[in-house]
Structures are given as C-alpha cells and as structure tokens.
CSV table of C-alpha atoms in Angstrom, one decimal:
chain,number,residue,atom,x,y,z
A,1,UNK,CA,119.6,-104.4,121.3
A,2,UNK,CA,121.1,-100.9,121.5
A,3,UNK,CA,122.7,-99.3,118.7
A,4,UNK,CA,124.4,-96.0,118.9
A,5,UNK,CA,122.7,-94.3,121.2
A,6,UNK,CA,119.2,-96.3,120.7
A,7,UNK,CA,117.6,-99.2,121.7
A,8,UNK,CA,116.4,-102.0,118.9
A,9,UNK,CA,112.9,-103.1,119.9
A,10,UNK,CA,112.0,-106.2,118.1
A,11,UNK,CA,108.6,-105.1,117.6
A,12,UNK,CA,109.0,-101.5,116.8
A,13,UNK,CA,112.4,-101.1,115.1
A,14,UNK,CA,114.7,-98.7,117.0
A,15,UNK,CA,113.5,-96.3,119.3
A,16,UNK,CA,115.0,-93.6,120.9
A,17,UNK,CA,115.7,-94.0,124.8
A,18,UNK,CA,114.2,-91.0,126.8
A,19,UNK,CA,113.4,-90.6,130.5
A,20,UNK,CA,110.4,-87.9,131.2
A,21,UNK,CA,109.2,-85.8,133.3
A,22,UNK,CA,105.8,-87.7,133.5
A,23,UNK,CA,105.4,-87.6,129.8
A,24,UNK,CA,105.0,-90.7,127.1
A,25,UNK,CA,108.5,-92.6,125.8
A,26,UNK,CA,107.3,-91.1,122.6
A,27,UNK,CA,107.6,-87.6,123.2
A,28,UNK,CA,111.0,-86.2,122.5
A,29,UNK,CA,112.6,-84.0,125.2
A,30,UNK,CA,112.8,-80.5,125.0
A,31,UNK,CA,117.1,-79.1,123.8
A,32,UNK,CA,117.0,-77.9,127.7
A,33,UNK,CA,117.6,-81.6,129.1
A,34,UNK,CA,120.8,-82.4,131.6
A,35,UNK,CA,121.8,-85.7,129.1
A,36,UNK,CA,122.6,-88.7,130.7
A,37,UNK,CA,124.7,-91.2,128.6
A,38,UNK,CA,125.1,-94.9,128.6
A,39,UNK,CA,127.8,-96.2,127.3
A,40,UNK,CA,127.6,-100.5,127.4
A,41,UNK,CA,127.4,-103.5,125.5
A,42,UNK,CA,124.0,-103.1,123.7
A,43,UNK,CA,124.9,-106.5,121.2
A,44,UNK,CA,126.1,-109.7,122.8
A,45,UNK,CA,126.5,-111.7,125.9
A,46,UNK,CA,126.8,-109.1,128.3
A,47,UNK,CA,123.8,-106.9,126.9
A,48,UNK,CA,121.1,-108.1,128.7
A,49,UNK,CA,123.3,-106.7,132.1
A,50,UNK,CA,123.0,-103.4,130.2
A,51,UNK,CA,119.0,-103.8,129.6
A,52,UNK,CA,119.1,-104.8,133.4
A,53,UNK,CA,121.0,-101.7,134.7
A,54,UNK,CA,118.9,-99.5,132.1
A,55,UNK,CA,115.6,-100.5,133.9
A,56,UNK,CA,116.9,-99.7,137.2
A,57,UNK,CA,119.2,-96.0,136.0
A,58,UNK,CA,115.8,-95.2,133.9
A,59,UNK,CA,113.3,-95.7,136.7
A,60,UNK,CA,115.4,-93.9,139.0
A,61,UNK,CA,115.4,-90.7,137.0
A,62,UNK,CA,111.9,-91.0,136.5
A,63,UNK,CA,111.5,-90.3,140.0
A,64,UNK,CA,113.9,-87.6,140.2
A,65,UNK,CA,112.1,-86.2,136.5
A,66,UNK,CA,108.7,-86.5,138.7
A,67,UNK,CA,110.3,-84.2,141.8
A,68,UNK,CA,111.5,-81.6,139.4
A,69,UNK,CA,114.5,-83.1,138.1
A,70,UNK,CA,117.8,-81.1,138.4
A,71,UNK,CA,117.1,-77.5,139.4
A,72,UNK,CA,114.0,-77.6,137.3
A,73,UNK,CA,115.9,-79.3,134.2
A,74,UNK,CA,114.9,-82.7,133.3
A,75,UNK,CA,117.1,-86.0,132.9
A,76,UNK,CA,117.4,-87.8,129.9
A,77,UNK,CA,119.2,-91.1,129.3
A,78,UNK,CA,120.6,-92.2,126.2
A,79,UNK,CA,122.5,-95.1,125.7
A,80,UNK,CA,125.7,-95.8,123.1
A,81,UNK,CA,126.7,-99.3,122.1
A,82,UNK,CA,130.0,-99.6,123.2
A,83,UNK,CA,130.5,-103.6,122.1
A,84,UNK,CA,132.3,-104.5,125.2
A,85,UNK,CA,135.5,-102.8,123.6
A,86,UNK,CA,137.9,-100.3,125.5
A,87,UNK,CA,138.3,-98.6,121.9
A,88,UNK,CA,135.0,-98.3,121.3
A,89,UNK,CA,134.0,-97.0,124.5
A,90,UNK,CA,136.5,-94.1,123.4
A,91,UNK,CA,134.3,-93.7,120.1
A,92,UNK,CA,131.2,-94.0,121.9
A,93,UNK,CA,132.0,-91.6,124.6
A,94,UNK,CA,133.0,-88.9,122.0
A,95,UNK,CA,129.5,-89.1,120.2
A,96,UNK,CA,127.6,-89.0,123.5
A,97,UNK,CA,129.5,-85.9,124.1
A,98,UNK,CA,128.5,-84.6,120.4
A,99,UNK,CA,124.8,-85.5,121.4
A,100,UNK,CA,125.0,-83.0,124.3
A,101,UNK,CA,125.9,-85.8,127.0
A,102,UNK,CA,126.9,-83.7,130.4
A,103,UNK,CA,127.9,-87.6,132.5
A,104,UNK,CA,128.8,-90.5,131.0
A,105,UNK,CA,128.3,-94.0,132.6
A,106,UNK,CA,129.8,-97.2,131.9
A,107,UNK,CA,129.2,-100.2,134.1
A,108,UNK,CA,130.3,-103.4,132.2
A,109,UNK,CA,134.2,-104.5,132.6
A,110,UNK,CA,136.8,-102.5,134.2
A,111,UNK,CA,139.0,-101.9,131.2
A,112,UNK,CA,135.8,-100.3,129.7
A,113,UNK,CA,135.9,-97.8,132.6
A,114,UNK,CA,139.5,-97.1,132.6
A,115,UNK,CA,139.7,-96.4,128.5
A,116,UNK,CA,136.4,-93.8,129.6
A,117,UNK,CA,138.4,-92.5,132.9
A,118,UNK,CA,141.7,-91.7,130.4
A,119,UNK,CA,139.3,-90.4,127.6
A,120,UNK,CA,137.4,-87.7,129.6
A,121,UNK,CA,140.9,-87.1,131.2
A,122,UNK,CA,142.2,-85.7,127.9
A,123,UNK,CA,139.1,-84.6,126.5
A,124,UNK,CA,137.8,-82.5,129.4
A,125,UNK,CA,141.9,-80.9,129.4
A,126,UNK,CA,141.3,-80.1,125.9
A,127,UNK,CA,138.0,-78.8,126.3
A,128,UNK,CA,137.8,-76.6,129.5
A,129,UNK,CA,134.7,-74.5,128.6
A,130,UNK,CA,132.6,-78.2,128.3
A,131,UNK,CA,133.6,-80.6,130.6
A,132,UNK,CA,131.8,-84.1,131.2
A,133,UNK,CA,131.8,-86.7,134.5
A,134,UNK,CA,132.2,-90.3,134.5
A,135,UNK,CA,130.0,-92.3,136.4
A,136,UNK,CA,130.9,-95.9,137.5
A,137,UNK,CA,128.1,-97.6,138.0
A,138,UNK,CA,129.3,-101.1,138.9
A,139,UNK,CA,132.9,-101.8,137.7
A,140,UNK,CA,133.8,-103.5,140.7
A,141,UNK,CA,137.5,-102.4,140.0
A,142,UNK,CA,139.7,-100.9,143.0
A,143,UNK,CA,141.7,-99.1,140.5
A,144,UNK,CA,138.8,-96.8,139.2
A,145,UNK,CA,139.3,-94.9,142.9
A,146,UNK,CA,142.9,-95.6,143.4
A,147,UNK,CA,145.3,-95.6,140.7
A,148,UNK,CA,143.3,-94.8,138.0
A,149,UNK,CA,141.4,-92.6,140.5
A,150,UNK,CA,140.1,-88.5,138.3
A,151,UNK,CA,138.9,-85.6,139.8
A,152,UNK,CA,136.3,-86.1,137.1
A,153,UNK,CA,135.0,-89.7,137.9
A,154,UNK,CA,133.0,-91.0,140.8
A,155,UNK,CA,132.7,-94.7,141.7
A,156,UNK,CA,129.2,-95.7,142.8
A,157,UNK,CA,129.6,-99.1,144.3
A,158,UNK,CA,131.7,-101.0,146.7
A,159,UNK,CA,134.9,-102.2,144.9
A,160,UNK,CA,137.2,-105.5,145.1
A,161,UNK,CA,139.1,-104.9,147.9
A,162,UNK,CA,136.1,-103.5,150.0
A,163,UNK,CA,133.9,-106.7,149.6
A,164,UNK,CA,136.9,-109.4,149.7
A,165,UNK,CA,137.7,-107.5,153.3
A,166,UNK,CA,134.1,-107.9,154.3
A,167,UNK,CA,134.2,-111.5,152.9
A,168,UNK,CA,137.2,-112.0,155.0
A,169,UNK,CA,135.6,-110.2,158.1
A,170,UNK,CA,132.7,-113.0,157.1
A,171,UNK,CA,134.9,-116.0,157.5
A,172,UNK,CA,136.2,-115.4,160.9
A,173,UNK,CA,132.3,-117.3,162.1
A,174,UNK,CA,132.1,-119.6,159.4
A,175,UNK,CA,134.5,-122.3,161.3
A,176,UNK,CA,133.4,-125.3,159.2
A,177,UNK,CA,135.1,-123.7,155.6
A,178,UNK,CA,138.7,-125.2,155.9
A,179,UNK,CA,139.4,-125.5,152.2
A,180,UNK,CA,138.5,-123.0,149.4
A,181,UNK,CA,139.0,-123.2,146.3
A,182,UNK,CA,139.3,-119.8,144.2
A,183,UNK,CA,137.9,-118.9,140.5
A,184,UNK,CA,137.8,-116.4,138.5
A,185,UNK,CA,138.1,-114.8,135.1
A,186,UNK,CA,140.9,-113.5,133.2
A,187,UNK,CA,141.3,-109.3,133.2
A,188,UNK,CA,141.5,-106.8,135.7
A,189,UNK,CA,139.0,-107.1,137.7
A,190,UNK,CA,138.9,-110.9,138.1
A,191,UNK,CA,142.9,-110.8,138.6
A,192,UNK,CA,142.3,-107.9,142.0
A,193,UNK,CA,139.5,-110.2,143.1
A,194,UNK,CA,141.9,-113.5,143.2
A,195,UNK,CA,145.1,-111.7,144.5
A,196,UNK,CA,142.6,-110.3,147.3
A,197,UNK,CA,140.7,-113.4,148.6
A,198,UNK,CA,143.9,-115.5,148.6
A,199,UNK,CA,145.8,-112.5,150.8
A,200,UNK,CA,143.0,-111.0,152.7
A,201,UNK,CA,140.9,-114.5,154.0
A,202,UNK,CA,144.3,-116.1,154.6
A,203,UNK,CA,145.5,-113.2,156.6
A,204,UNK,CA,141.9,-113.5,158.7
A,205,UNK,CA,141.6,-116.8,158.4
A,206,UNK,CA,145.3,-118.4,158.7
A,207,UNK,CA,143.8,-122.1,159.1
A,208,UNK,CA,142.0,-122.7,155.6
A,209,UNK,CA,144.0,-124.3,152.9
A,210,UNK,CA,143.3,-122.7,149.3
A,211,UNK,CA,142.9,-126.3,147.5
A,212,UNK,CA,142.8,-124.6,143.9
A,213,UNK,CA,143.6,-121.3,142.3
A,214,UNK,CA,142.9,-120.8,138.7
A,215,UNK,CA,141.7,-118.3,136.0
A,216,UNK,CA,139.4,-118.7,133.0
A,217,UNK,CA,138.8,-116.7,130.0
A,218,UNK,CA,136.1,-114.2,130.2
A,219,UNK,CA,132.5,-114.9,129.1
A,220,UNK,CA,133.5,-117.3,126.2
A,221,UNK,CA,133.1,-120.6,128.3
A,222,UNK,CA,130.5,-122.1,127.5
A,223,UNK,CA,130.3,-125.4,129.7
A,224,UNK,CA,131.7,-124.9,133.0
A,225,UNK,CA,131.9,-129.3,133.9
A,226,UNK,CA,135.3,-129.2,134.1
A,227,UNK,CA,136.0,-126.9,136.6
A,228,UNK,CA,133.3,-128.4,138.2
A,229,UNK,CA,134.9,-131.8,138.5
A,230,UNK,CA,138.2,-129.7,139.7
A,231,UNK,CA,136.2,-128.6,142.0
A,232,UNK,CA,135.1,-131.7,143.2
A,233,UNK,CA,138.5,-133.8,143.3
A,234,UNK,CA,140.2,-130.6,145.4
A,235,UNK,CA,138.0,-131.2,148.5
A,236,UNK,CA,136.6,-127.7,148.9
A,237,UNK,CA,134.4,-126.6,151.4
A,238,UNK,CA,133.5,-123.5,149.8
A,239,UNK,CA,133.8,-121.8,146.3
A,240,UNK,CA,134.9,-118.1,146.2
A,241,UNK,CA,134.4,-116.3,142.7
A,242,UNK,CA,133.7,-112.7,141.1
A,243,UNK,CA,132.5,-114.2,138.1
A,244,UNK,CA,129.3,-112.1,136.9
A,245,UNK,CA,126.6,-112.7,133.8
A,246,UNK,CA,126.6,-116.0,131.6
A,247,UNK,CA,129.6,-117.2,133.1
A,248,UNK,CA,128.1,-117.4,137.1
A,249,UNK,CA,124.8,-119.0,135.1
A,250,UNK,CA,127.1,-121.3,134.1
A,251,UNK,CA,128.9,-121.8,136.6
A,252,UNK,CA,126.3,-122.5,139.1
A,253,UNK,CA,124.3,-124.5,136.1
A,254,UNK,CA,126.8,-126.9,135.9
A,255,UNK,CA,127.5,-127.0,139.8
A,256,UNK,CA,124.1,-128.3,140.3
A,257,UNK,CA,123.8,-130.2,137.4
A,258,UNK,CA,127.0,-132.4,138.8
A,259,UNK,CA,124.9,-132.1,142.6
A,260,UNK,CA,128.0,-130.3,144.1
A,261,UNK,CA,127.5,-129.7,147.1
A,262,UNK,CA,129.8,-126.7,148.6
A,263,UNK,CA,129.0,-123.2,149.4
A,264,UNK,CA,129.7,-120.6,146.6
A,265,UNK,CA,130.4,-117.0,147.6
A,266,UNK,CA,129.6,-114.9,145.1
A,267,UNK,CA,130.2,-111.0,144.4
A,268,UNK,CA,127.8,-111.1,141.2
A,269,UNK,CA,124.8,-113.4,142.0
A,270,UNK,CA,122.4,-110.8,142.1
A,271,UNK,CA,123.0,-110.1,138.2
A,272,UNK,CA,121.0,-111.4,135.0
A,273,UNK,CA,120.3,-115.0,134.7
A,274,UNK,CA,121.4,-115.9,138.2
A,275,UNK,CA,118.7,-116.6,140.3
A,276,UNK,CA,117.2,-119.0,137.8
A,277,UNK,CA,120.1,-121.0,137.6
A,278,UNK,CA,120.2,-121.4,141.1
A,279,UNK,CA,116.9,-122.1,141.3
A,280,UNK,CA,116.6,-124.7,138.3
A,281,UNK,CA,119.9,-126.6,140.3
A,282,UNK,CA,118.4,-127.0,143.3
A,283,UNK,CA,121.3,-125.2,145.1
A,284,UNK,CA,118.9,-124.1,148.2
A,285,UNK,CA,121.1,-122.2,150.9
A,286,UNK,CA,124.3,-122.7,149.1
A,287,UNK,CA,124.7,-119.8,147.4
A,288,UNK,CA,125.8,-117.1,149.5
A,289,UNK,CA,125.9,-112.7,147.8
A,290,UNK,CA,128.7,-110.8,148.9
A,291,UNK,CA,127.6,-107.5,147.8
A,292,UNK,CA,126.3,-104.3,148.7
A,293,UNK,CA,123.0,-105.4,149.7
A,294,UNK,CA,120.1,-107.5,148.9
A,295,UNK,CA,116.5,-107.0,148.3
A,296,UNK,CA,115.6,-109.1,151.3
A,297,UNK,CA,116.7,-106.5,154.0
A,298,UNK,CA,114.1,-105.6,155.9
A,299,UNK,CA,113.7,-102.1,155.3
A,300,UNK,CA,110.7,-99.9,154.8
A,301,UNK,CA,111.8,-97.6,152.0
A,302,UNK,CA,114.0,-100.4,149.8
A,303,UNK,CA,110.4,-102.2,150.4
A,304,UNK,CA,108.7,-99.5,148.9
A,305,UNK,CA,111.1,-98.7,146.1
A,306,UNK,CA,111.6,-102.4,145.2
A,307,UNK,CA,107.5,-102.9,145.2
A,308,UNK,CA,106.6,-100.1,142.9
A,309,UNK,CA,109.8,-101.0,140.5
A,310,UNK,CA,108.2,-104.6,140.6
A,311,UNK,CA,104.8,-102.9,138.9
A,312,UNK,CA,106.5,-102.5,135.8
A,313,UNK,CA,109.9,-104.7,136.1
A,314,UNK,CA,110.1,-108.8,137.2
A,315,UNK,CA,113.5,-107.9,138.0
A,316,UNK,CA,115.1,-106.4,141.6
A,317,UNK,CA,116.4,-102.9,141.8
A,318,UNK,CA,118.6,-103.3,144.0
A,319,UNK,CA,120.8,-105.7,141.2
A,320,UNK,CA,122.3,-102.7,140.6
A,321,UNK,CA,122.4,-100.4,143.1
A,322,UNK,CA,124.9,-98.0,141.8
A,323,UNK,CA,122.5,-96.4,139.5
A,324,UNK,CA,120.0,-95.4,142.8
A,325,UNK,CA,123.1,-94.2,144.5
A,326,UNK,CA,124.5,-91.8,141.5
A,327,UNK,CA,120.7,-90.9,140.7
A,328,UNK,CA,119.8,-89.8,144.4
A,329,UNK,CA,123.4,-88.3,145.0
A,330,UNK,CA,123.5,-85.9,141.8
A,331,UNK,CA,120.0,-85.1,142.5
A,332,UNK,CA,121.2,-84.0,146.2
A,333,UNK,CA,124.5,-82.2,145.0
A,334,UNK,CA,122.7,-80.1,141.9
A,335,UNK,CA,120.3,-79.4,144.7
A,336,UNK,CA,122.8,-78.2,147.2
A,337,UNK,CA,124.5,-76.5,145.0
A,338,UNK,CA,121.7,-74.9,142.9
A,339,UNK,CA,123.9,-75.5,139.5
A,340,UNK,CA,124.2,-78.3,136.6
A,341,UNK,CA,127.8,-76.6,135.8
A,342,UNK,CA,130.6,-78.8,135.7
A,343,UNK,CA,132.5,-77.2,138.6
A,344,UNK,CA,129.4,-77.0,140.9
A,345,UNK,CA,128.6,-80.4,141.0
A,346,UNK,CA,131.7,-81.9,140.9
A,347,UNK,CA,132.3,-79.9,144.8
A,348,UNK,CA,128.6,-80.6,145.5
A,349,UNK,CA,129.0,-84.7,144.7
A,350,UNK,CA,132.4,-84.6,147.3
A,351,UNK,CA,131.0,-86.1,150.6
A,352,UNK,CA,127.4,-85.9,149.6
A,353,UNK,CA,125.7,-88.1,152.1
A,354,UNK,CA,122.4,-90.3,150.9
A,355,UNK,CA,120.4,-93.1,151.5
A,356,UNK,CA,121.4,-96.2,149.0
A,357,UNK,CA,118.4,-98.0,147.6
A,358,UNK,CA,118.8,-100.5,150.8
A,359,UNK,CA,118.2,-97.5,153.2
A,360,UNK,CA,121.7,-97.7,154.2
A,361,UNK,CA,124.1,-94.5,154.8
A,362,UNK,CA,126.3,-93.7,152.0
A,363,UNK,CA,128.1,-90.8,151.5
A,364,UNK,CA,130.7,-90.1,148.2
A,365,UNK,CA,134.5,-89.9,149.9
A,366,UNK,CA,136.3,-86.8,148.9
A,367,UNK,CA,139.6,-88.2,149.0
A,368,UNK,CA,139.1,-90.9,145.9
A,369,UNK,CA,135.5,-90.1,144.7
A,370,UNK,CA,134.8,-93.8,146.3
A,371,UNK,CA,131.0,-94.5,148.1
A,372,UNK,CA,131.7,-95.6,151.6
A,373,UNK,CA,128.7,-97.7,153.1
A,374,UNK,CA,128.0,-100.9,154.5
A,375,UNK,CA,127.9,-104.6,153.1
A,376,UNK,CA,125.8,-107.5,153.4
A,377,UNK,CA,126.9,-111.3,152.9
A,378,UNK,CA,122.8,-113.4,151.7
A,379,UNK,CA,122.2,-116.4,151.1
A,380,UNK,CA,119.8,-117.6,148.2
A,381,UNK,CA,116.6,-119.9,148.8
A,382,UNK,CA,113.0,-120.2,148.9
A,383,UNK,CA,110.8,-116.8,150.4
A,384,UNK,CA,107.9,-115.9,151.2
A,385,UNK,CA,108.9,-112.3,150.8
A,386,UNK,CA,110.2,-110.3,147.3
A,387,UNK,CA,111.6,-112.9,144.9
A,388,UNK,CA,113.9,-112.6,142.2
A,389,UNK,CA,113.0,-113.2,138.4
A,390,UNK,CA,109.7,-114.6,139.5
A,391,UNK,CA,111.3,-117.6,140.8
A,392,UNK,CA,109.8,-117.7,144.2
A,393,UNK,CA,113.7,-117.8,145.7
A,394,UNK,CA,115.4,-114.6,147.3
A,395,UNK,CA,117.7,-113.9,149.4
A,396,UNK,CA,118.2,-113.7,153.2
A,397,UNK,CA,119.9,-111.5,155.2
A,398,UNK,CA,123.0,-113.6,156.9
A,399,UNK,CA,124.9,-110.6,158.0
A,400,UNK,CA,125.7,-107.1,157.6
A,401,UNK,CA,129.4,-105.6,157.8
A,402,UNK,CA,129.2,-102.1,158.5
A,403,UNK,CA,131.5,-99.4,156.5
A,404,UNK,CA,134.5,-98.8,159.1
A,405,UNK,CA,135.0,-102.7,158.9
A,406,UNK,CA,135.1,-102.8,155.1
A,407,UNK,CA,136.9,-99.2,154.5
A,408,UNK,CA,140.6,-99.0,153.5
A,409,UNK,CA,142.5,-95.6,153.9
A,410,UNK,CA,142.6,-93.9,149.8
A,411,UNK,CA,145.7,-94.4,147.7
A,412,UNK,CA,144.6,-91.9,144.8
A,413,UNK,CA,146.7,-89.3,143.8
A,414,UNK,CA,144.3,-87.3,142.7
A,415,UNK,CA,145.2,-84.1,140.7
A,416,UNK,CA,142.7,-81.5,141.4
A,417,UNK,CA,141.9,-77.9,139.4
C-alpha cells in the first residue's frame, strides 16, 4: 500500500520507493536526483493497477539509471497516495512538488488527470522559476490532448477516440458480428468510449444493430450476473466495453461463469486480474484486446525487454506501455537537448520519435502533446510463447492497424509561452 509518497510492505513497514543507478533499494539517492513522482491510488480497489504500473515505470528507469540516466543525473520515483480522488490528486501533487518532484504522473481515472492538468496549469503560472510536467501514463481520455490539452502535459498512450477508430477499422472483416451490445462505466472516460463505439462502428459498419446500451457505476459492482443475463436475452454477437481493473474481472468472471458465449472487445484486458479471469472461465478465443499492443507480437526487442522484466516480475510490461514510452522519450529529449530544465525538455519531448516497448514507431505530436503509433486488435488463449500472470494463456496477434488509420487531425488549443 502506498502512503504519501511510500510504499507499505507488509513485511517491512513502509519503505521508501527509490530507483538507482545500480545501487540497493536501501540506499538513499543523492539531493542531485531528476524526481519522478507518482501520483495514484496506493489504498483500495484500483491500487494493485498502481503496483502494476510501478513495476513497469520503475524497471524502465532502472535501465535508463544503468545508461547514465539523464545527462548524468539519476531518476528517482516516488509515489504519493492520491486515493482515487480529483482533490487529493491536487494535495498530492503539491507535496510531490515540495519533495523536489520535476514530472508528475498520474495514470488511474481521467478526472484524476484533468484535476493534475488544471493544477500544474496554475501552479507552474504562479511559479515560473520552478515549473513541473504532467505525464499521462494511461488515462485513456481524449480530452487530456484536446480540450483539456497544456503546453505542460504529454499523453503517453493511445486515447478513446484513436482505439474505438481502430476498433471500427477492425469490424469492417469481422462480417459475422451483426448485433453489439455496448457497456461501460459511469465518468468520463467510460461516457467518450460509448458515445464513440456507438458513432464510429455504426458509421463503418451501418449493418450491425446496437442491441443494448447502458452504463454502470464505476468499480463498486461487485457481481456483474445481471448484465450478464442482459446480455444474453439481447442477442449479441459481440460485447464492446472499456471497462478496466475489478470491474473487467468481473465482468468476464461472471460471463464465463453463465458460459456466454459472445466475443468481448476489450480496451483494458491487459490490466490486473484479467488474464486469470479469463482463464479460470474458460473463455478461450473470445476475448479479443484493443490496445496498443500485446506481448505476443513477434518482435525481437519487446522479446528481449519482456524476458528480462519476467526475471524479476510474473507480470507483462507491455500492460502498460505508456511508462516505456515516457521513460525512453525523456531519456531521448534530455539527451537531444543536453538539459533537465523545464523549457529544454518540454521543446526536446515535441516530436521526439522512439521505439514503444512493442518495437513500434512512435513519436510525441507537437500539435496536442498526443503519441501517434500503431494499434493492435489480440485475442486471448492458450501459448506456447510469453504468458500472462503465469497462466499459460497470452495473447495472439489478430491484426495490426497502423497510425494514419487510427490518427484524427488535433483539436487542442494549446496556449504556448
């Protein structure tokens, strides 16, 4: 459990979180360390997607510790408890900043990331001689690059509109889907998602009938049967949701549970918890990823990254892979332009071109502070290859939409220096 800025190790009491240049978690950094902060759930359902995205962010800065870290400076992560609350992230993000925090990162909820976006907003106009950046590490929110778009914020992963238009592009094969029905959870994020599947697969795909439409709180159901049997009386072919953490567990729990069998396309299955319960239902080939990648692409360096995270993780990397992207990008923008300051990296990060951790292209788009890469649609069965969670299932390769298909033109308004 984290608690302001540490993490609560049952064993050991609370510990602080550090990242090293090749030293022991028990040494403390040095003052003269570029701080990193974390500001998610540490308590609660959705903390265990914060441990997850910690194991993936810290590993990723080892490397970069291990290659000299920024212009010689090391990285150090440390994480702040933000209890899934907008407010709090507010408090939170003002005692990273007190702890010397130079980017903060919040990945958990949209409305988390927009209460950081309009914090650092004000804070770094108040505060021009010690200015911050906001990392989104997984948000999933159109609005962090559009409306709510900041010359100080950057948006690491593929948002709502980008993977429902690759969804759609999806569809146009998948002839035998002719009714969908549509779930997802109440708030931002969930609402986008719905608006988009409904508009952008019935522009594509004119012909299927959307059998059921509906919302449900977020991450407080706790048995998902009755949408399940809604399910089942509407006819569907298909199931299209954004649900993420304990609710998609539950979701897909109870799917398999009641033996439904329909395809579910998913934008979260590669999260915590997921690949058991699709495992422990039986649902072999039905549940499909729509996401920015998978570990199953067959690629030599997400092969090599994935294997040595495996030595000391039974989780995937590439869960999260906004935390490789920001990682490798900052390391490539401090590099290019031979500064930490505020004002050098912020011009550095603008159109920085890297590899994701799936070996894909990427590059950071100027215009919105939006990554612009592919996307790949998997499905989820039995492998002989890299599993996930040690559950001898992973997920296969069923296509891969490439960025001009999946890009829309920016609508931020950004107001710059």
């Amino acid at each position: 459990m984290i608690v302001g800025g540490k993490i609560m190790n049952k064993k050991m009491g609370i510990l602080p979180i550090v990242v090293s240049l090749g030293l022991m978690a028990s040494v403390a950094f040095a003052e003269d360390t570029f701080k990193f902060a974390v500001i998610d759930p540490g308590s609660g359902g959705a903390a265990v997607v914060t441990e997850r995205i910690l194991e993936v962010l810290n590993f990723s800065v080892e490397k970069l510790n291990a290659e000299g870290g920024l212009n010689g400076v090391p990285v150090e992560v440390i994480t702040f408890d933000n209890q899934m609350s907008p407010k709090e992230t507010a408090i939170q993000a003002q005692k990273a900043i007190d702890a010397g925090a130079r980017i903060l990162q919040t990945s958990v909820s949209s409305s988390n990331t927009f209460a950081l976006i309009d914090f650092v907003r004000k804070y770094n106009r108040r505060n021009p001689d010690n200015k911050v950046i906001v990392f989104d590490g997984a948000s999933h929110d159109p609005a962090t690059s559009g409306s709510k778009c900041s010359y100080n914020s950057f948006s690491w992963v593929l948002n709502a509109n980008m993977k429902t238009k690759g969804l759609a592009e999806f569809f146009k094969s998948q002839t035998d889907i002719k009714k969908v029905y549509n779930l997802n959870a109440e708030g931002s994020s969930g609402q986008t998602t719905r608006k988009n599947i409904l508009n952008m697969i019935g522009e594509t795909r004119p012909d299927i009938e959307f059998v059921g439409d509906e919302t449900h709180p977020l991450q407080k159901i706790t048995d998902f049967a009755p949408y399940i049997a809604k399910i089942r009386a509407s006819g569907a072919d298909a199931v299209t949701t954004s649900d993420w953490g304990g609710d998609l567990a539950l979701l897909l729990k109870a799917a398999g549970e009641a033996n439904l069998d329909v395809k579910w396309f998913t934008y979260f299955s590669t999260g915590p918890g997921s690949a058991a319960a699709i495992k422990q239902t039986g649902l072999d080939g039905l549940v499909y990823s729509v996401f920015d990648g998978d570990a199953g692409i067959d690629n030599a360096d997400l092969k090599a990254f994935e294997g040595e995270f495996r030595t000391i993780n039974v989780h995937s990397a590439s869960a999260f892979p906004g935390d490789t992207s920001a990682i490798r990008a900052l390391a490539s923008a401090a590099k290019q332009a031979g500064s930490n300051d505020f004002d050098a990296l912020i011009v550095a990060l603008e159109n920085q071109k890297f590899k994701t951790v799936y070996g894909a292209d990427a590059y950071m788009r100027a215009d919105d502070h939006q990554i612009i890469t592919q996307m790949v649609i998997s499905s989820f069965g039995p492998t002989d290859g890299l599993d996930e969670d040690g559950t001898g299932w992973g997920w296969h390769t069923q296509a891969v939409i490439p960025a001009d298909k999946i890009t829309f033109e920016s609508t931020c308004e950004m107001k710059r220096p």
